[in-house]
XYZ file of C-alpha atoms in Angstrom:
601
model
C 13.970 1.960 77.299
C 16.800 -0.198 75.958
C 14.858 -3.379 76.737
C 12.007 -2.128 74.558
C 14.067 -1.159 71.531
C 17.297 -3.192 71.470
C 17.580 -6.905 70.691
C 20.577 -9.130 71.297
C 21.075 -9.467 67.536
C 21.618 -5.706 67.272
C 24.996 -6.142 68.979
C 26.355 -8.594 66.409
C 27.632 -6.076 63.871
C 28.050 -3.374 66.484
C 30.668 -5.311 68.501
C 32.906 -5.679 65.450
C 33.596 -1.942 65.762
C 34.358 -1.870 69.488
C 38.026 -1.697 70.518
C 38.860 -2.914 74.028
C 41.955 -4.069 75.925
C 42.412 -7.699 76.966
C 40.241 -8.583 79.960
C 38.204 -5.401 79.531
C 35.176 -4.673 81.683
C 34.719 -1.216 80.209
C 31.546 0.359 78.937
C 30.676 2.541 75.968
C 30.102 5.678 78.016
C 27.257 8.166 77.867
C 27.722 9.666 74.423
C 28.219 6.327 72.645
C 25.353 4.516 74.353
C 23.056 7.529 73.930
C 23.625 7.609 70.172
C 23.216 3.835 69.799
C 19.983 3.751 71.783
C 18.459 6.770 70.022
C 19.233 5.323 66.592
C 17.549 2.048 67.554
C 14.463 3.902 68.818
C 14.091 5.793 65.554
C 14.770 2.764 63.345
C 12.215 0.627 65.173
C 9.518 3.274 65.108
C 6.240 3.046 63.261
C 7.003 2.242 59.582
C 4.246 4.705 58.695
C 6.594 7.516 59.790
C 9.104 7.640 56.917
C 10.754 10.809 58.259
C 12.148 8.837 61.216
C 13.295 5.874 59.179
C 15.359 8.195 56.977
C 17.553 9.262 59.909
C 21.099 7.897 59.638
C 24.088 7.708 61.973
C 27.717 8.076 60.832
C 30.077 5.129 60.699
C 31.615 4.851 64.169
C 34.267 2.863 66.033
C 34.414 2.815 69.831
C 37.090 2.536 72.515
C 35.715 1.206 75.794
C 35.816 3.414 78.853
C 38.591 1.468 80.630
C 40.953 1.966 77.667
C 42.212 5.177 79.305
C 43.399 3.294 82.408
C 44.923 0.568 80.255
C 46.836 3.381 78.496
C 47.852 5.025 81.786
C 48.989 1.725 83.313
C 51.008 0.926 80.179
C 52.835 4.262 80.583
C 53.035 4.324 84.436
C 50.775 7.365 84.675
C 48.436 6.113 87.429
C 49.408 8.932 89.835
C 47.618 11.465 87.623
C 44.268 10.002 88.717
C 44.625 11.989 91.949
C 44.452 15.308 90.027
C 40.744 15.630 90.796
C 41.531 16.117 94.506
C 44.069 18.902 94.000
C 43.402 22.612 94.294
C 41.795 23.955 91.112
C 44.576 26.493 90.621
C 47.086 23.644 90.652
C 44.886 21.615 88.274
C 44.766 24.575 85.905
C 48.532 25.063 86.016
C 49.392 21.384 85.522
C 46.858 20.560 82.800
C 49.064 21.739 79.847
C 51.841 19.473 81.158
C 49.432 16.506 81.341
C 48.375 17.113 77.729
C 51.977 16.985 76.543
C 52.701 13.957 78.720
C 49.767 12.039 77.267
C 50.532 13.081 73.677
C 54.094 11.810 74.064
C 53.042 8.448 75.505
C 52.324 5.461 73.214
C 49.083 3.533 73.105
C 49.315 -0.201 73.922
C 50.094 -2.412 70.883
C 46.759 -4.269 70.959
C 44.840 -0.977 70.754
C 47.104 0.265 67.955
C 46.401 -2.880 65.952
C 42.636 -2.363 66.207
C 42.944 1.349 65.348
C 44.770 0.323 62.177
C 41.795 -1.851 61.237
C 39.451 1.059 61.962
C 41.396 3.304 59.570
C 41.079 0.647 56.858
C 37.324 0.776 57.387
C 37.121 4.581 57.322
C 39.515 4.858 54.333
C 40.472 8.543 53.937
C 37.239 10.182 55.132
C 37.900 12.906 57.755
C 37.224 11.835 61.343
C 36.196 13.324 64.655
C 37.498 11.844 67.901
C 34.922 12.418 70.651
C 34.833 11.725 74.379
C 32.301 9.318 75.883
C 32.745 9.178 79.656
C 30.746 7.134 82.149
C 29.313 10.266 83.781
C 28.664 12.110 80.510
C 25.167 12.722 79.074
C 23.325 11.722 82.244
C 20.105 13.352 83.328
C 21.069 16.410 85.372
C 24.770 16.188 84.512
C 25.442 16.142 80.781
C 29.050 17.458 80.947
C 28.317 19.493 77.795
C 31.602 20.467 76.158
C 33.657 19.516 79.221
C 35.813 16.929 77.469
C 37.531 17.497 74.151
C 36.424 16.569 70.644
C 39.036 16.830 67.887
C 38.798 16.718 64.099
C 41.466 15.032 61.992
C 41.694 15.242 58.202
C 42.728 11.547 57.913
C 44.865 12.219 54.822
C 48.307 10.974 53.779
C 50.022 7.627 54.264
C 48.669 4.970 56.598
C 51.438 5.765 59.097
C 50.612 9.494 59.045
C 46.911 8.852 59.474
C 47.488 6.473 62.394
C 49.870 8.917 64.089
C 47.305 11.724 63.800
C 44.550 9.480 65.202
C 46.665 8.378 68.166
C 47.637 11.979 68.918
C 43.962 13.024 68.955
C 42.911 10.084 71.158
C 45.623 10.851 73.705
C 44.619 14.521 73.854
C 40.981 13.573 74.428
C 42.138 11.169 77.174
C 44.044 14.044 78.823
C 40.911 16.197 78.916
C 39.613 13.952 81.722
C 41.992 15.922 83.962
C 41.197 19.446 82.782
C 39.875 21.994 85.330
C 36.377 22.466 83.871
C 35.127 18.858 84.264
C 36.755 18.589 87.698
C 34.988 21.767 88.859
C 31.774 20.473 87.257
C 32.043 17.184 89.162
C 32.604 19.047 92.429
C 29.533 21.228 91.797
C 27.349 18.174 91.035
C 28.594 16.002 93.912
C 30.341 13.593 91.531
C 33.985 14.107 92.506
C 34.171 10.733 94.301
C 32.229 8.886 91.589
C 34.323 6.578 89.453
C 34.925 8.191 86.083
C 36.252 6.528 82.946
C 36.581 7.982 79.475
C 35.600 6.062 76.359
C 36.146 7.318 72.823
C 34.023 7.546 69.678
C 35.869 7.692 66.372
C 33.296 8.937 63.871
C 33.443 9.761 60.210
C 32.683 13.434 59.652
C 29.355 13.855 57.887
C 29.832 15.815 54.690
C 31.140 15.925 51.147
C 34.301 17.121 49.449
C 34.002 20.591 47.927
C 37.283 21.611 46.302
C 40.015 21.182 48.908
C 37.460 21.338 51.707
C 35.334 18.735 53.469
C 32.168 19.775 55.302
C 28.441 19.071 55.739
C 25.876 21.332 54.110
C 24.700 22.372 57.554
C 24.722 21.157 61.132
C 23.401 22.147 64.517
C 21.711 21.267 67.769
C 18.012 20.897 68.565
C 16.096 20.887 71.847
C 12.652 19.474 72.488
C 12.006 22.221 75.081
C 12.770 25.905 74.593
C 14.205 27.106 77.907
C 14.645 30.737 76.884
C 11.879 32.072 74.681
C 12.251 35.350 72.777
C 8.480 35.804 72.347
C 5.575 35.259 74.714
C 3.844 33.421 71.842
C 6.506 30.709 71.845
C 5.668 27.816 74.141
C 8.261 25.711 75.875
C 7.281 22.634 73.842
C 7.871 24.513 70.558
C 11.540 23.569 70.895
C 14.655 25.268 69.598
C 17.167 24.709 66.791
C 20.601 26.347 66.439
C 21.717 26.028 62.825
C 24.957 26.877 61.004
C 26.420 26.104 57.585
C 29.320 23.651 57.598
C 30.540 21.863 60.702
C 28.366 22.205 63.801
C 31.120 23.586 66.041
C 29.788 27.121 65.606
C 26.346 25.965 66.808
C 27.489 24.527 70.155
C 30.170 27.123 70.973
C 29.673 30.728 72.012
C 31.459 32.991 69.556
C 32.527 36.607 69.705
C 32.613 37.025 65.945
C 29.569 35.210 64.551
C 25.999 34.022 65.104
C 23.913 30.915 64.373
C 20.367 30.981 63.007
C 17.813 30.292 65.751
C 14.352 28.929 65.052
C 11.578 27.384 67.142
C 10.319 24.470 64.984
C 6.865 24.704 66.588
C 6.633 28.406 65.680
C 8.851 28.866 62.586
C 7.284 32.244 61.785
C 8.437 33.850 65.054
C 12.106 34.701 64.568
C 14.580 36.305 66.943
C 15.334 38.880 64.239
C 12.724 40.083 61.755
C 13.998 43.371 60.261
C 16.326 43.046 57.254
C 19.208 44.871 58.945
C 18.929 42.594 62.013
C 18.790 39.443 59.873
C 21.899 40.597 58.014
C 23.816 41.545 61.151
C 23.024 38.349 63.032
C 23.421 35.912 60.124
C 26.318 33.419 60.023
C 29.316 35.014 58.310
C 31.798 32.150 58.664
C 31.969 28.412 58.060
C 34.020 25.815 59.944
C 35.399 23.049 57.733
C 38.307 20.691 57.220
C 40.974 21.672 54.704
C 42.122 18.401 53.114
C 45.167 20.052 51.581
C 46.581 21.541 54.791
C 44.988 18.756 56.890
C 43.636 21.308 59.333
C 40.362 22.414 60.865
C 39.798 25.913 59.456
C 37.310 28.782 59.366
C 36.555 30.666 56.140
C 34.151 33.482 55.280
C 30.767 32.571 53.813
C 31.121 34.996 50.898
C 34.633 33.762 50.137
C 33.530 30.130 50.216
C 30.377 30.619 48.119
C 32.081 32.755 45.484
C 34.535 29.921 44.844
C 32.538 26.786 45.617
C 28.868 27.811 45.749
C 27.992 25.910 42.592
C 29.356 22.650 44.052
C 28.088 23.087 47.622
C 25.093 20.760 48.275
C 21.836 22.566 49.109
C 23.481 25.979 48.715
C 20.256 27.447 47.286
C 18.377 26.242 50.372
C 20.771 27.919 52.793
C 21.059 31.469 51.461
C 18.901 34.423 50.500
C 19.736 37.470 48.406
C 19.566 40.918 49.970
C 17.817 43.381 47.673
C 17.342 46.808 49.225
C 15.458 46.325 52.477
C 14.190 42.800 51.839
C 15.406 39.296 51.028
C 14.478 36.997 48.184
C 15.331 33.358 47.665
C 17.801 32.556 44.855
C 16.597 31.080 41.602
C 16.945 27.290 41.563
C 18.922 27.304 38.321
C 21.664 29.533 37.048
C 22.658 30.975 40.422
C 25.816 33.054 40.171
C 27.458 33.002 43.589
C 30.217 35.288 42.365
C 27.751 38.112 41.588
C 25.088 38.284 44.252
C 25.187 39.407 47.875
C 24.242 36.201 49.668
C 23.153 35.964 53.311
C 22.761 32.679 55.204
C 19.110 32.536 56.314
C 18.124 28.864 55.711
C 14.796 30.119 54.323
C 14.808 27.580 51.486
C 15.481 24.797 53.961
C 12.578 25.912 56.162
C 10.106 26.552 53.323
C 11.071 24.151 50.522
C 12.083 21.007 52.410
C 10.698 18.746 55.137
C 13.616 19.553 57.486
C 11.510 21.191 60.211
C 8.889 18.459 59.969
C 11.565 15.757 60.225
C 13.384 17.279 63.197
C 10.093 17.888 65.018
C 9.183 14.216 64.519
C 12.590 13.156 65.895
C 12.366 15.384 68.979
C 8.768 14.411 69.681
C 9.414 10.683 69.371
C 12.563 10.640 71.501
C 11.010 12.775 74.236
C 7.956 10.505 74.230
C 10.103 7.384 74.631
C 12.566 8.796 77.193
C 9.815 10.636 79.088
C 11.896 13.777 79.569
C 13.114 16.620 77.316
C 16.055 15.742 75.090
C 18.585 17.501 72.925
C 20.339 16.214 69.832
C 23.273 17.152 67.627
C 22.908 16.573 63.901
C 24.464 17.183 60.488
C 23.232 16.977 56.893
C 25.443 16.091 53.922
C 23.018 17.497 51.348
C 21.239 14.162 50.925
C 20.694 12.595 54.354
C 20.025 13.716 57.921
C 22.558 12.266 60.405
C 22.001 11.970 64.147
C 25.281 12.608 65.994
C 24.268 12.711 69.655
C 21.224 12.364 71.913
C 20.995 13.097 75.612
C 18.773 14.473 78.363
C 18.263 18.204 77.996
C 19.736 20.404 80.713
C 16.960 21.811 82.867
C 16.281 23.488 86.166
C 13.239 23.778 88.387
C 10.874 26.272 86.803
C 10.508 29.388 88.947
C 7.237 31.276 89.151
C 7.157 34.758 87.599
C 8.065 37.498 90.050
C 5.777 40.456 90.659
C 7.475 43.578 89.281
C 6.726 46.641 91.456
C 5.913 49.926 89.721
C 6.461 52.380 92.580
C 10.198 51.937 93.222
C 12.103 55.247 93.638
C 14.469 55.739 90.723
C 17.538 56.070 92.953
C 16.957 52.499 94.208
C 16.941 50.983 90.694
C 20.267 49.578 89.515
C 18.967 48.337 86.162
C 15.896 47.136 84.282
C 15.565 44.876 81.220
C 12.867 43.932 78.720
C 14.437 41.322 76.410
C 15.066 37.580 76.882
C 13.797 37.657 80.470
C 13.274 34.379 82.334
C 11.138 33.819 85.432
C 12.307 34.013 89.009
C 13.924 36.185 91.611
C 17.272 36.612 93.322
C 16.311 37.886 96.768
C 19.605 38.737 98.518
C 22.603 39.650 96.372
C 25.392 41.076 98.508
C 28.076 41.713 95.860
C 28.209 43.054 92.308
C 31.228 42.348 90.128
C 31.184 44.979 87.383
C 33.576 44.859 84.427
C 33.489 48.407 83.035
C 32.801 47.980 79.285
C 34.656 51.162 78.281
C 37.721 50.436 80.405
C 37.757 46.823 79.231
C 37.616 47.871 75.571
C 40.446 50.353 76.247
C 42.924 47.714 77.444
C 46.015 47.555 75.231
C 47.923 44.544 76.555
C 46.646 41.061 75.653
C 47.820 39.842 79.051
C 45.482 42.326 80.745
C 42.512 40.807 78.901
C 43.587 37.366 80.153
C 44.067 38.720 83.678
C 40.480 40.034 83.762
C 39.314 36.449 83.192
C 41.673 35.245 85.938
C 40.304 37.883 88.328
C 36.760 36.631 87.691
C 37.883 33.067 88.369
C 39.485 34.006 91.687
C 36.513 36.136 92.749
C 34.333 33.118 91.967
C 36.139 31.290 94.755
C 36.308 34.039 97.401
C 32.903 35.747 97.137
C 29.866 34.209 98.894
C 28.337 31.519 96.700
C 25.131 32.530 94.884
C 25.267 35.938 96.596
C 27.031 37.825 93.796
C 26.261 38.748 90.190
C 28.645 39.259 87.271
C 28.089 42.229 84.958
C 30.242 43.057 81.956
C 30.563 43.569 78.217
C 30.208 41.271 75.255
C 29.724 37.531 75.231
C 31.329 35.874 78.241
C 32.938 32.489 77.724
C 33.107 32.849 73.936
C 35.503 31.209 71.514
C 37.202 33.974 69.560
C 38.437 37.505 70.183
C 38.661 37.973 73.974
C 38.510 41.741 73.489
C 34.804 41.244 72.732
C 33.946 39.011 75.671
C 35.487 38.147 79.034
C 37.701 35.064 78.787
C 36.156 32.623 81.294
C 35.296 28.956 81.526
C 32.746 27.104 83.618
C 35.073 26.862 86.624
C 35.424 30.680 86.625
C 31.695 31.457 86.993
C 30.231 28.394 88.706
C 29.338 30.165 91.968
C 27.659 33.287 90.636
C 23.903 33.805 90.919
C 23.515 35.639 87.607
C 25.509 36.566 84.515
C 24.513 39.915 83.001
C 25.927 40.835 79.590
C 25.933 44.511 78.669
C 25.630 45.793 75.096
C 25.853 49.456 74.286
C 24.680 50.746 70.904
C 28.006 52.279 69.964
C 29.839 49.001 70.439
C 30.189 46.638 67.504
C 28.700 43.647 69.260
C 25.613 42.577 71.166
C 24.948 39.694 73.556
C 24.155 36.640 71.484
C 20.995 34.781 72.419
C 23.221 31.859 73.426
C 20.344 29.469 74.105
C 21.470 25.942 73.400
C 25.253 26.369 73.493
C 27.368 24.336 75.877
C 27.909 27.585 77.766
C 24.182 28.163 78.193
C 23.644 24.565 79.307
C 26.224 25.145 82.024
C 24.243 28.152 83.255
C 20.976 26.196 83.206
C 22.369 23.175 85.063
C 24.081 25.328 87.682
C 20.870 27.386 88.145
C 22.749 30.512 87.107
C 20.388 33.079 85.633
C 21.343 34.812 82.391
C 20.230 38.269 81.315
C 21.357 40.462 78.396
C 21.182 44.178 79.179
C 20.689 46.902 76.564
C 21.255 50.118 78.579
C 20.736 52.483 75.609
C 17.306 51.108 74.706
C 14.225 53.275 75.425
C 12.543 52.872 78.814
C 15.565 51.051 80.250
C 17.089 52.114 83.578
C 20.831 51.622 84.024
C 22.420 53.294 87.035
C 26.009 53.103 85.851
C 26.902 56.102 88.005
C 26.243 53.993 91.097
C 28.369 51.132 89.749
C 31.298 53.456 89.010
C 31.180 55.762 92.025
C 31.060 53.301 94.928
C 34.130 51.991 96.800
C 35.871 49.119 95.023
C 36.854 46.065 97.090
C 39.033 44.412 94.437
C 42.350 45.607 95.888
C 41.414 44.218 99.305
C 40.326 40.843 97.940
C 43.020 40.398 95.249
C 45.837 42.885 95.934
C 47.995 41.375 93.189
C 45.518 42.720 90.615
C 45.108 46.251 92.004
C 46.388 47.641 88.658
C 43.134 46.476 87.053
C 40.855 47.985 89.703
C 39.722 50.553 87.152
C 38.428 47.748 84.921
C 36.996 45.273 87.449
C 34.943 46.729 90.291
C 33.710 44.681 93.260
C 30.876 46.310 95.204
C 30.183 45.018 98.727
C 26.618 46.288 98.890
C 25.835 45.961 102.640
C 29.092 47.749 103.463
C 28.521 50.708 101.135
C 24.714 51.087 101.480
C 24.366 50.715 105.264
C 23.014 47.177 105.051
C 21.020 47.172 101.798
C 21.174 44.239 99.377
C 20.261 43.819 95.703
C 17.040 42.103 94.715
C 16.501 41.039 91.079
C 12.952 40.260 89.944
C 12.116 38.644 86.577
C 8.862 37.965 84.761
C 8.691 36.253 81.365
C 5.007 37.015 80.866
C 5.487 40.780 81.098
C 9.039 40.590 79.650
C 10.381 42.665 82.531
C 13.317 42.424 84.902
C 14.147 44.862 87.695
C 17.164 45.083 90.023
C 16.589 47.213 93.126
C 18.378 48.065 96.362
C 16.263 47.026 99.324
C 16.372 45.925 102.958
C 17.282 42.262 103.600
C 14.254 40.033 104.147
């Protein structure tokens, strides 16, 4: 692909912004090369397609992938390379120490000199320091969210700005040795592959609004929709996750907020259609950079709009006004953001701009050229669309729809589901790990919430791989309040066969359709099925009595956590049912899932 779209002359200006140590043989890494190639594809496309030629990329400087080893050699830190072969518990314990060690170690003088030149080029525009490893963004192993990305305000004196940039670079370097990417490499057979970590230093797309700096909106888009909420949505209709402000809330799972989801090929089919659902699941918060405090911050949408709505680019395109049981778009002139009840819906963007047409053209063209589904990250400053990342979309082998039986005795049904169901079947599940939603919500000690996540991580290592399912409340693996979702990372759930999130009507949360987040990409790549469960919905079976009344194996497996046996229950099904196992059948076409106790095949 590169040979078709990149010429030698294209590297002339590009190389002026590449920082590398003397004698370097380093590369750009996956994220950097993916962005460069995608931008060249779009710029060299048919001049009759103006939507593609209007796509921009932010100003970027690059550190080559061997810069991290130049840094480690300069500070005699080579022994840390062996971290990937240590026990994951030891990796997890030692990672905070490695972060501090790296942050307190200087960069080599030649790299510092080039970073000073980069800051002169960026001036005082806020920056994001992003990882770009050799293994990152490959087909089948994208390492989504595994290495750190850090925002810096880039304000103050030259010395202060350089110190903040160096601190961020060193912390991103340290993330090479964090437990999640090491577990990910083990799972994908890449632990012995040589890994290096390059760096992108990018200007943050956006504008200054008061003391804040942020884009009008940002998000992620996928050329294939891997988890459709309607049978009328086809896989090739794609998916967009959209949020106001910085795109962090689009790629992360959150316990306290939601993005707007839309299939660009079927914009009229929304996840939520009733006014109360649109209101409940609309974005309520905005991530931005506070130039005064020099920090990454989160503020409420209403608070931000009431103060800065008149100066916020495209504000009228992003919000709707709730009037009774329906929404209307704001008037283009004379909008009073301090008076009206505004809800982020992006209706104006979808209906009164060419945004959906432009992003569809981008996804279609890149998939056509790369010959496989792709996903992109993007931001919009109110004037221009910026491409931030392009890579192969996480995927798994498509399973055929399972046949759902209709004559199963009720006492053999553990649960059924009828929303967000994928295709496939899990034929022989031997263990259920059930986090009791009521007991979990009743925990008082913050340490107990953390310990539940640690229990899941240890069970992930001792239970038979792909023979157990996780069931529990809220949004697992979310950034935010851990009382609303079990605190786990990829390395804590990598061996499960299915993650089932339970939402009861009386609770003030529901499983987010997390399609497209880094968390969801982990599930897809690891072939872990995901299913939200609404036990209080009509026609749904949920045999909670079985889950709560059977013998609990937690104290035998992890005796140090026996005090939390009332919260986390481990059911060894063959042992307690005289040899029966759990079979889970799923069918997208009929939007049905059924989990039943049955004889082993």
